[in-house]
PDB file of C-alpha atoms in Angstrom:
ATOM      1  CA  MET A   1      80.680  79.692  31.408  1.00  0.00           C
ATOM      2  CA  LYS A   2      79.684  83.337  31.851  1.00  0.00           C
ATOM      3  CA  GLY A   3      76.679  84.883  30.155  1.00  0.00           C
ATOM      4  CA  ILE A   4      76.191  88.199  28.382  1.00  0.00           C
ATOM      5  CA  VAL A   5      72.910  89.786  27.329  1.00  0.00           C
ATOM      6  CA  LEU A   6      73.535  92.505  24.758  1.00  0.00           C
ATOM      7  CA  ALA A   7      70.611  94.855  25.316  1.00  0.00           C
ATOM      8  CA  GLY A   8      72.087  97.954  23.710  1.00  0.00           C
ATOM      9  CA  GLY A   9      71.303  99.914  20.602  1.00  0.00           C
ATOM     10  CA  SER A  10      69.157 102.987  20.166  1.00  0.00           C
ATOM     11  CA  GLY A  11      66.017 101.114  19.114  1.00  0.00           C
ATOM     12  CA  THR A  12      65.325 103.488  16.250  1.00  0.00           C
ATOM     13  CA  ARG A  13      63.344 100.840  14.340  1.00  0.00           C
ATOM     14  CA  MET A  14      60.845 100.854  17.204  1.00  0.00           C
ATOM     15  CA  TYR A  15      60.208 104.605  17.393  1.00  0.00           C
ATOM     16  CA  PRO A  16      58.168 106.142  18.958  1.00  0.00           C
ATOM     17  CA  LEU A  17      57.913 103.243  21.427  1.00  0.00           C
ATOM     18  CA  THR A  18      61.584 103.509  22.333  1.00  0.00           C
ATOM     19  CA  LEU A  19      61.937 107.274  22.474  1.00  0.00           C
ATOM     20  CA  ALA A  20      61.680 107.192  26.265  1.00  0.00           C
ATOM     21  CA  THR A  21      62.442 103.584  27.203  1.00  0.00           C
ATOM     22  CA  SER A  22      64.767 100.710  26.374  1.00  0.00           C
ATOM     23  CA  LYS A  23      63.552  98.270  23.728  1.00  0.00           C
ATOM     24  CA  GLN A  24      64.361  95.432  26.120  1.00  0.00           C
ATOM     25  CA  LEU A  25      61.796  96.785  28.591  1.00  0.00           C
ATOM     26  CA  LEU A  26      58.946  96.599  26.088  1.00  0.00           C
ATOM     27  CA  ALA A  27      56.467  93.799  26.686  1.00  0.00           C
ATOM     28  CA  ILE A  28      56.433  90.527  24.816  1.00  0.00           C
ATOM     29  CA  TYR A  29      52.893  89.630  25.843  1.00  0.00           C
ATOM     30  CA  ASN A  30      53.037  89.696  29.654  1.00  0.00           C
ATOM     31  CA  LYS A  31      56.739  90.003  30.454  1.00  0.00           C
ATOM     32  CA  PRO A  32      59.545  92.453  29.685  1.00  0.00           C
ATOM     33  CA  MET A  33      61.488  91.516  26.568  1.00  0.00           C
ATOM     34  CA  VAL A  34      64.721  91.047  28.535  1.00  0.00           C
ATOM     35  CA  TYR A  35      63.170  88.120  30.429  1.00  0.00           C
ATOM     36  CA  TYR A  36      63.324  85.975  27.284  1.00  0.00           C
ATOM     37  CA  PRO A  37      67.102  86.086  26.611  1.00  0.00           C
ATOM     38  CA  LEU A  38      67.790  85.854  30.338  1.00  0.00           C
ATOM     39  CA  SER A  39      65.712  82.691  30.490  1.00  0.00           C
ATOM     40  CA  VAL A  40      67.860  81.065  27.791  1.00  0.00           C
ATOM     41  CA  LEU A  41      71.076  81.653  29.717  1.00  0.00           C
ATOM     42  CA  MET A  42      69.447  80.344  32.885  1.00  0.00           C
ATOM     43  CA  LEU A  43      68.278  77.194  31.090  1.00  0.00           C
ATOM     44  CA  ALA A  44      71.860  76.686  29.919  1.00  0.00           C
ATOM     45  CA  GLY A  45      72.940  76.574  33.546  1.00  0.00           C
ATOM     46  CA  ILE A  46      74.586  80.010  33.508  1.00  0.00           C
ATOM     47  CA  ARG A  47      74.219  82.094  36.673  1.00  0.00           C
ATOM     48  CA  GLU A  48      76.796  84.871  36.281  1.00  0.00           C
ATOM     49  CA  ILE A  49      75.408  87.245  33.674  1.00  0.00           C
ATOM     50  CA  LEU A  50      76.475  90.659  32.409  1.00  0.00           C
ATOM     51  CA  ILE A  51      73.805  92.921  30.907  1.00  0.00           C
ATOM     52  CA  ILE A  52      75.225  95.460  28.457  1.00  0.00           C
ATOM     53  CA  SER A  53      73.034  98.398  27.539  1.00  0.00           C
ATOM     54  CA  THR A  54      73.035 102.129  26.898  1.00  0.00           C
ATOM     55  CA  PRO A  55      73.720 104.504  29.791  1.00  0.00           C
ATOM     56  CA  PRO A  56      70.100 105.796  29.927  1.00  0.00           C
ATOM     57  CA  SER A  57      68.696 102.244  29.972  1.00  0.00           C
ATOM     58  CA  ILE A  58      70.819 100.685  32.709  1.00  0.00           C
ATOM     59  CA  PRO A  59      69.030 102.312  35.692  1.00  0.00           C
ATOM     60  CA  ALA A  60      65.661 100.951  34.526  1.00  0.00           C
ATOM     61  CA  LEU A  61      67.101  97.483  33.843  1.00  0.00           C
ATOM     62  CA  ARG A  62      68.742  97.503  37.253  1.00  0.00           C
ATOM     63  CA  ALA A  63      65.449  98.576  38.856  1.00  0.00           C
ATOM     64  CA  LEU A  64      63.725  95.623  37.169  1.00  0.00           C
ATOM     65  CA  LEU A  65      66.319  92.911  37.788  1.00  0.00           C
ATOM     66  CA  GLY A  66      68.543  94.168  40.604  1.00  0.00           C
ATOM     67  CA  ASP A  67      71.612  92.091  41.365  1.00  0.00           C
ATOM     68  CA  GLY A  68      69.800  88.885  40.418  1.00  0.00           C
ATOM     69  CA  SER A  69      69.905  87.412  43.915  1.00  0.00           C
ATOM     70  CA  GLN A  70      66.110  86.970  43.957  1.00  0.00           C
ATOM     71  CA  LEU A  71      66.635  84.534  41.067  1.00  0.00           C
ATOM     72  CA  GLY A  72      69.765  82.894  42.409  1.00  0.00           C
ATOM     73  CA  LEU A  73      71.839  84.782  39.829  1.00  0.00           C
ATOM     74  CA  GLU A  74      74.739  87.227  39.888  1.00  0.00           C
ATOM     75  CA  LEU A  75      73.816  90.075  37.564  1.00  0.00           C
ATOM     76  CA  SER A  76      76.129  92.938  36.682  1.00  0.00           C
ATOM     77  CA  TYR A  77      75.799  95.806  34.231  1.00  0.00           C
ATOM     78  CA  ALA A  78      78.039  97.596  31.742  1.00  0.00           C
ATOM     79  CA  GLU A  79      77.583 100.437  29.278  1.00  0.00           C
ATOM     80  CA  GLN A  80      77.812 100.480  25.502  1.00  0.00           C
ATOM     81  CA  ASP A  81      77.335 104.178  24.832  1.00  0.00           C
ATOM     82  CA  GLU A  82      77.080 103.769  21.062  1.00  0.00           C
ATOM     83  CA  PRO A  83      76.172 100.784  18.844  1.00  0.00           C
ATOM     84  CA  ARG A  84      79.662  99.681  17.783  1.00  0.00           C
ATOM     85  CA  GLY A  85      78.797  96.104  16.915  1.00  0.00           C
ATOM     86  CA  ILE A  86      77.887  92.851  18.616  1.00  0.00           C
ATOM     87  CA  ALA A  87      81.522  91.762  18.917  1.00  0.00           C
ATOM     88  CA  GLU A  88      82.289  94.764  21.119  1.00  0.00           C
ATOM     89  CA  ALA A  89      80.346  92.994  23.858  1.00  0.00           C
ATOM     90  CA  PHE A  90      83.351  90.714  24.412  1.00  0.00           C
ATOM     91  CA  ILE A  91      85.689  93.680  24.779  1.00  0.00           C
ATOM     92  CA  ILE A  92      83.332  95.424  27.194  1.00  0.00           C
ATOM     93  CA  GLY A  93      82.775  92.163  29.038  1.00  0.00           C
ATOM     94  CA  ALA A  94      86.370  90.914  29.102  1.00  0.00           C
ATOM     95  CA  GLY A  95      86.672  91.335  32.859  1.00  0.00           C
ATOM     96  CA  HIS A  96      83.395  89.527  33.404  1.00  0.00           C
ATOM     97  CA  ILE A  97      84.412  86.635  31.134  1.00  0.00           C
ATOM     98  CA  GLY A  98      87.805  86.210  32.774  1.00  0.00           C
ATOM     99  CA  ASP A  99      89.634  83.121  31.535  1.00  0.00           C
ATOM    100  CA  GLY A 100      86.569  80.975  30.852  1.00  0.00           C
ATOM    101  CA  ASP A 101      83.980  80.370  28.148  1.00  0.00           C
ATOM    102  CA  SER A 102      81.106  82.706  27.394  1.00  0.00           C
ATOM    103  CA  ALA A 103      77.594  82.726  25.959  1.00  0.00           C
ATOM    104  CA  LEU A 104      76.193  85.815  24.264  1.00  0.00           C
ATOM    105  CA  ILE A 105      72.535  86.368  23.468  1.00  0.00           C
ATOM    106  CA  LEU A 106      70.909  89.384  21.882  1.00  0.00           C
ATOM    107  CA  GLY A 107      68.377  91.159  24.038  1.00  0.00           C
ATOM    108  CA  ASP A 108      65.514  90.976  21.527  1.00  0.00           C
ATOM    109  CA  ASN A 109      65.721  87.244  20.731  1.00  0.00           C
ATOM    110  CA  LEU A 110      63.130  84.688  21.835  1.00  0.00           C
ATOM    111  CA  PHE A 111      63.788  80.940  21.752  1.00  0.00           C
ATOM    112  CA  HIS A 112      61.324  78.226  22.666  1.00  0.00           C
ATOM    113  CA  GLY A 113      61.124  74.507  22.097  1.00  0.00           C
ATOM    114  CA  SER A 114      60.842  71.086  23.692  1.00  0.00           C
ATOM    115  CA  GLY A 115      64.200  69.777  24.839  1.00  0.00           C
ATOM    116  CA  PHE A 116      65.885  73.180  24.588  1.00  0.00           C
ATOM    117  CA  PRO A 117      67.536  73.028  28.062  1.00  0.00           C
ATOM    118  CA  ASP A 118      69.147  69.666  27.233  1.00  0.00           C
ATOM    119  CA  LEU A 119      70.367  70.970  23.879  1.00  0.00           C
ATOM    120  CA  LEU A 120      71.902  74.030  25.539  1.00  0.00           C
ATOM    121  CA  ARG A 121      73.711  72.018  28.180  1.00  0.00           C
ATOM    122  CA  THR A 122      74.974  69.509  25.616  1.00  0.00           C
ATOM    123  CA  SER A 123      76.265  72.374  23.464  1.00  0.00           C
ATOM    124  CA  ARG A 124      78.148  73.740  26.465  1.00  0.00           C
ATOM    125  CA  GLN A 125      79.801  70.385  27.087  1.00  0.00           C
ATOM    126  CA  ARG A 126      80.768  69.938  23.414  1.00  0.00           C
ATOM    127  CA  LEU A 127      82.107  73.466  22.963  1.00  0.00           C
ATOM    128  CA  ASP A 128      85.395  73.563  21.080  1.00  0.00           C
ATOM    129  CA  GLY A 129      85.873  77.041  19.653  1.00  0.00           C
ATOM    130  CA  CYS A 130      82.432  78.400  18.891  1.00  0.00           C
ATOM    131  CA  THR A 131      78.935  77.019  18.591  1.00  0.00           C
ATOM    132  CA  LEU A 132      76.339  78.906  16.565  1.00  0.00           C
ATOM    133  CA  PHE A 133      72.633  78.161  16.566  1.00  0.00           C
ATOM    134  CA  GLY A 134      70.841  78.028  13.242  1.00  0.00           C
ATOM    135  CA  HIS A 135      67.147  78.130  12.457  1.00  0.00           C
ATOM    136  CA  PRO A 136      65.487  77.579   9.062  1.00  0.00           C
ATOM    137  CA  VAL A 137      63.925  80.671   7.491  1.00  0.00           C
ATOM    138  CA  SER A 138      61.964  81.311   4.311  1.00  0.00           C
ATOM    139  CA  ASP A 139      63.913  84.476   3.426  1.00  0.00           C
ATOM    140  CA  PRO A 140      67.587  83.609   4.000  1.00  0.00           C
ATOM    141  CA  GLU A 141      68.838  86.612   2.021  1.00  0.00           C
ATOM    142  CA  ARG A 142      67.938  88.762   5.064  1.00  0.00           C
ATOM    143  CA  TYR A 143      70.216  86.920   7.498  1.00  0.00           C
ATOM    144  CA  GLY A 144      73.668  85.628   8.175  1.00  0.00           C
ATOM    145  CA  ILE A 145      73.531  82.107   6.773  1.00  0.00           C
ATOM    146  CA  GLY A 146      75.446  78.990   7.791  1.00  0.00           C
ATOM    147  CA  GLU A 147      76.002  76.230   5.226  1.00  0.00           C
ATOM    148  CA  VAL A 148      76.638  72.680   6.387  1.00  0.00           C
ATOM    149  CA  ASP A 149      77.895  69.677   4.420  1.00  0.00           C
ATOM    150  CA  ALA A 150      76.324  66.227   4.189  1.00  0.00           C
ATOM    151  CA  ALA A 151      77.928  65.269   7.496  1.00  0.00           C
ATOM    152  CA  GLY A 152      76.484  68.333   9.226  1.00  0.00           C
ATOM    153  CA  ALA A 153      79.795  70.198   9.495  1.00  0.00           C
ATOM    154  CA  LEU A 154      79.737  73.977   9.076  1.00  0.00           C
ATOM    155  CA  VAL A 155      81.531  74.879   5.848  1.00  0.00           C
ATOM    156  CA  SER A 156      80.611  78.507   5.126  1.00  0.00           C
ATOM    157  CA  ILE A 157      79.095  81.641   6.657  1.00  0.00           C
ATOM    158  CA  GLU A 158      77.672  84.407   4.495  1.00  0.00           C
ATOM    159  CA  GLU A 159      76.076  87.654   5.598  1.00  0.00           C
ATOM    160  CA  LYS A 160      72.810  88.403   3.739  1.00  0.00           C
ATOM    161  CA  PRO A 161      73.833  86.486   0.596  1.00  0.00           C
ATOM    162  CA  LEU A 162      72.212  87.301  -2.746  1.00  0.00           C
ATOM    163  CA  ARG A 163      72.189  83.586  -3.578  1.00  0.00           C
ATOM    164  CA  PRO A 164      71.919  81.735  -0.255  1.00  0.00           C
ATOM    165  CA  ARG A 165      73.476  78.274  -0.123  1.00  0.00           C
ATOM    166  CA  SER A 166      71.133  77.193   2.650  1.00  0.00           C
ATOM    167  CA  ASN A 167      68.219  78.470   4.704  1.00  0.00           C
ATOM    168  CA  ASN A 168      69.966  78.130   8.086  1.00  0.00           C
ATOM    169  CA  ALA A 169      69.852  81.615   9.601  1.00  0.00           C
ATOM    170  CA  ILE A 170      72.410  82.199  12.342  1.00  0.00           C
ATOM    171  CA  THR A 171      70.438  83.313  15.363  1.00  0.00           C
ATOM    172  CA  GLY A 172      71.376  85.748  18.112  1.00  0.00           C
ATOM    173  CA  LEU A 173      72.745  83.086  20.461  1.00  0.00           C
ATOM    174  CA  TYR A 174      76.455  82.238  20.480  1.00  0.00           C
ATOM    175  CA  PHE A 175      78.778  80.065  22.620  1.00  0.00           C
ATOM    176  CA  TYR A 176      82.529  80.802  22.554  1.00  0.00           C
ATOM    177  CA  ASP A 177      85.729  79.714  24.192  1.00  0.00           C
ATOM    178  CA  ASN A 178      87.979  82.320  25.790  1.00  0.00           C
ATOM    179  CA  GLU A 179      89.764  83.179  22.536  1.00  0.00           C
ATOM    180  CA  VAL A 180      86.748  85.271  21.516  1.00  0.00           C
ATOM    181  CA  VAL A 181      87.999  88.210  23.569  1.00  0.00           C
ATOM    182  CA  GLU A 182      91.295  88.521  21.699  1.00  0.00           C
ATOM    183  CA  ILE A 183      89.639  87.815  18.367  1.00  0.00           C
ATOM    184  CA  SER A 184      87.200  90.665  18.986  1.00  0.00           C
ATOM    185  CA  ARG A 185      90.018  92.997  19.983  1.00  0.00           C
ATOM    186  CA  SER A 186      91.858  92.210  16.759  1.00  0.00           C
ATOM    187  CA  LEU A 187      88.945  93.068  14.456  1.00  0.00           C
ATOM    188  CA  ALA A 188      88.856  96.155  12.262  1.00  0.00           C
ATOM    189  CA  PRO A 189      85.515  97.967  12.071  1.00  0.00           C
ATOM    190  CA  SER A 190      83.374  97.147   9.058  1.00  0.00           C
ATOM    191  CA  ALA A 191      82.201  99.654   6.462  1.00  0.00           C
ATOM    192  CA  ARG A 192      79.385 100.637   8.793  1.00  0.00           C
ATOM    193  CA  GLY A 193      81.848 101.264  11.616  1.00  0.00           C
ATOM    194  CA  GLU A 194      81.025  98.205  13.719  1.00  0.00           C
ATOM    195  CA  LEU A 195      82.836  95.139  15.016  1.00  0.00           C
ATOM    196  CA  GLU A 196      80.896  92.407  13.270  1.00  0.00           C
ATOM    197  CA  ILE A 197      80.046  89.124  14.943  1.00  0.00           C
ATOM    198  CA  THR A 198      80.228  87.445  11.523  1.00  0.00           C
ATOM    199  CA  ASP A 199      83.923  88.347  11.368  1.00  0.00           C
ATOM    200  CA  VAL A 200      84.445  86.638  14.730  1.00  0.00           C
ATOM    201  CA  ASN A 201      82.667  83.536  13.503  1.00  0.00           C
ATOM    202  CA  LEU A 202      84.714  83.460  10.306  1.00  0.00           C
ATOM    203  CA  VAL A 203      87.934  83.359  12.327  1.00  0.00           C
ATOM    204  CA  TYR A 204      86.705  80.259  14.142  1.00  0.00           C
ATOM    205  CA  LEU A 205      85.496  78.769  10.863  1.00  0.00           C
ATOM    206  CA  LYS A 206      88.951  79.187   9.309  1.00  0.00           C
ATOM    207  CA  GLN A 207      90.436  77.451  12.331  1.00  0.00           C
ATOM    208  CA  GLY A 208      88.033  74.563  11.841  1.00  0.00           C
ATOM    209  CA  ARG A 209      86.543  75.214  15.266  1.00  0.00           C
ATOM    210  CA  ALA A 210      83.055  76.484  14.425  1.00  0.00           C
ATOM    211  CA  ARG A 211      79.946  74.324  14.484  1.00  0.00           C
ATOM    212  CA  LEU A 212      76.297  75.022  13.780  1.00  0.00           C
ATOM    213  CA  GLU A 213      73.638  73.579  16.049  1.00  0.00           C
ATOM    214  CA  ARG A 214      70.504  73.505  13.959  1.00  0.00           C
ATOM    215  CA  LEU A 215      67.220  74.230  15.714  1.00  0.00           C
ATOM    216  CA  GLY A 216      64.812  72.332  13.531  1.00  0.00           C
ATOM    217  CA  ARG A 217      61.256  71.092  13.831  1.00  0.00           C
ATOM    218  CA  GLY A 218      59.704  71.898  17.199  1.00  0.00           C
ATOM    219  CA  PHE A 219      61.840  74.979  17.873  1.00  0.00           C
ATOM    220  CA  THR A 220      60.806  78.602  17.564  1.00  0.00           C
ATOM    221  CA  TRP A 221      63.159  81.549  17.138  1.00  0.00           C
ATOM    222  CA  LEU A 222      61.807  85.089  16.946  1.00  0.00           C
ATOM    223  CA  ASP A 223      63.573  88.441  16.716  1.00  0.00           C
ATOM    224  CA  ALA A 224      61.342  91.075  18.330  1.00  0.00           C
ATOM    225  CA  GLY A 225      63.224  94.063  16.930  1.00  0.00           C
ATOM    226  CA  THR A 226      60.409  95.614  14.868  1.00  0.00           C
ATOM    227  CA  HIS A 227      56.803  96.530  15.568  1.00  0.00           C
ATOM    228  CA  ASP A 228      55.500  93.594  13.529  1.00  0.00           C
ATOM    229  CA  SER A 229      57.912  91.050  15.015  1.00  0.00           C
ATOM    230  CA  LEU A 230      57.169  92.320  18.537  1.00  0.00           C
ATOM    231  CA  LEU A 231      53.467  91.740  17.922  1.00  0.00           C
ATOM    232  CA  ALA A 232      54.153  88.306  16.408  1.00  0.00           C
ATOM    233  CA  ALA A 233      56.267  87.315  19.423  1.00  0.00           C
ATOM    234  CA  SER A 234      53.550  88.466  21.809  1.00  0.00           C
ATOM    235  CA  GLN A 235      50.901  86.508  19.935  1.00  0.00           C
ATOM    236  CA  TYR A 236      53.094  83.404  19.940  1.00  0.00           C
ATOM    237  CA  VAL A 237      53.662  83.568  23.706  1.00  0.00           C
ATOM    238  CA  GLN A 238      49.969  84.245  24.329  1.00  0.00           C
ATOM    239  CA  VAL A 239      48.917  81.187  22.345  1.00  0.00           C
ATOM    240  CA  ILE A 240      51.437  78.904  24.069  1.00  0.00           C
ATOM    241  CA  GLU A 241      50.527  80.100  27.534  1.00  0.00           C
ATOM    242  CA  LYS A 242      46.763  80.030  27.054  1.00  0.00           C
ATOM    243  CA  ARG A 243      46.688  76.610  25.385  1.00  0.00           C
ATOM    244  CA  GLN A 244      49.243  74.849  27.545  1.00  0.00           C
ATOM    245  CA  GLY A 245      48.745  76.612  30.870  1.00  0.00           C
ATOM    246  CA  VAL A 246      52.476  77.234  31.275  1.00  0.00           C
ATOM    247  CA  ARG A 247      54.561  80.394  31.223  1.00  0.00           C
ATOM    248  CA  VAL A 248      57.289  81.033  28.653  1.00  0.00           C
ATOM    249  CA  ALA A 249      60.422  82.661  30.133  1.00  0.00           C
ATOM    250  CA  CYS A 250      59.083  82.727  33.681  1.00  0.00           C
ATOM    251  CA  LEU A 251      62.384  83.474  35.401  1.00  0.00           C
ATOM    252  CA  GLU A 252      61.312  82.495  38.912  1.00  0.00           C
ATOM    253  CA  GLU A 253      59.917  79.139  37.775  1.00  0.00           C
ATOM    254  CA  ILE A 254      63.130  78.408  35.884  1.00  0.00           C
ATOM    255  CA  ALA A 255      65.183  79.399  38.926  1.00  0.00           C
ATOM    256  CA  LEU A 256      63.089  77.103  41.118  1.00  0.00           C
ATOM    257  CA  ARG A 257      63.261  74.115  38.768  1.00  0.00           C
ATOM    258  CA  MET A 258      67.007  74.623  38.209  1.00  0.00           C
ATOM    259  CA  GLY A 259      67.593  74.722  41.974  1.00  0.00           C
ATOM    260  CA  TYR A 260      68.706  78.350  42.014  1.00  0.00           C
ATOM    261  CA  ILE A 261      66.025  79.341  44.540  1.00  0.00           C
ATOM    262  CA  ASP A 262      63.840  77.429  46.969  1.00  0.00           C
ATOM    263  CA  VAL A 263      60.070  77.050  47.150  1.00  0.00           C
ATOM    264  CA  ASP A 264      59.640  79.743  49.803  1.00  0.00           C
ATOM    265  CA  SER A 265      61.543  82.303  47.724  1.00  0.00           C
ATOM    266  CA  CYS A 266      59.415  81.525  44.684  1.00  0.00           C
ATOM    267  CA  TYR A 267      56.205  81.824  46.702  1.00  0.00           C
ATOM    268  CA  ARG A 268      57.254  85.156  48.209  1.00  0.00           C
ATOM    269  CA  ARG A 269      58.022  86.537  44.739  1.00  0.00           C
ATOM    270  CA  GLY A 270      54.576  85.468  43.636  1.00  0.00           C
ATOM    271  CA  SER A 271      52.933  86.931  46.729  1.00  0.00           C
ATOM    272  CA  ASP A 272      54.587  90.286  46.038  1.00  0.00           C
ATOM    273  CA  MET A 273      52.832  90.264  42.639  1.00  0.00           C
ATOM    274  CA  ARG A 274      49.635  88.490  43.707  1.00  0.00           C
ATOM    275  CA  ASN A 275      47.377  90.989  41.924  1.00  0.00           C
ATOM    276  CA  SER A 276      48.730  89.799  38.574  1.00  0.00           C
ATOM    277  CA  GLU A 277      48.268  86.473  36.790  1.00  0.00           C
ATOM    278  CA  TYR A 278      52.054  86.138  36.788  1.00  0.00           C
ATOM    279  CA  GLY A 279      52.241  86.422  40.574  1.00  0.00           C
ATOM    280  CA  ARG A 280      49.423  83.948  41.147  1.00  0.00           C
ATOM    281  CA  TYR A 281      51.108  81.520  38.756  1.00  0.00           C
ATOM    282  CA  LEU A 282      54.319  81.678  40.807  1.00  0.00           C
ATOM    283  CA  MET A 283      52.397  80.934  43.985  1.00  0.00           C
ATOM    284  CA  GLU A 284      50.708  77.945  42.319  1.00  0.00           C
ATOM    285  CA  ILE A 285      54.017  76.637  40.998  1.00  0.00           C
ATOM    286  CA  ALA A 286      55.613  76.925  44.433  1.00  0.00           C
ATOM    287  CA  GLU A 287      52.704  75.057  46.038  1.00  0.00           C
ATOM    288  CA  THR A 288      52.839  72.354  43.340  1.00  0.00           C
ATOM    289  CA  VAL A 289      56.580  71.771  43.741  1.00  0.00           C
ATOM    290  CA  ALA A 290      56.278  71.814  47.536  1.00  0.00           C
TER     291      ALA A 290
END
């Protein structure tokens, strides 16, 4: 399975913060926003990842992450010069995906919860068509909503319904088989001129090959795409890290624990950043694992 982080868009909701920088480079507490979606793909066991962003943003993202080798990853980059919809990511990334499955995550989404790595890997193994990830919300009329029947099967998907049939918001994490590329190519732009991911999901639903993995009690999903939600995400990560003494979306620690890098590599990364709490944490983790 290949991974895609869609880190595009003009970030107009975040002005003036994003007038001179990519939204995905803004900080969620003590790490760049892009670390959080990358961490999800890494936890799912995905090491070949394409980052799609705007032409002005790619040099800065590349300066931050490089080719991924320091994390045991293979990172590549592609441009989306205008926001033409989430589904366009599969057209842009067709060469990267090849003839295999793919996982797409939006660049401003944060996921956290006990047992999340196991759930991700199980979802990969069970993939038959598409797997969506739902999270309960109190205001479902603001989201794409997935309705499930008594047996837990996905039976309907509605985008921002006036009368929601459930409170399961479809998050910005998606697993697809290889058919997603041709489905995306076959879509007509919506009224707002974009290739909608909901239209992709509806094709799979009509085929009977869409399922919803519900992230219930114990899971957190945050979209850091506004000033308020960015602050809320930062406060959440701060509380978790201060109370539990762990780091959320620490890419080097994940790489070490997943076997992508060795102890020495992790320690060197920490030593390079030893003046920061993040760097000292990496050195401590490396010494603990050693």
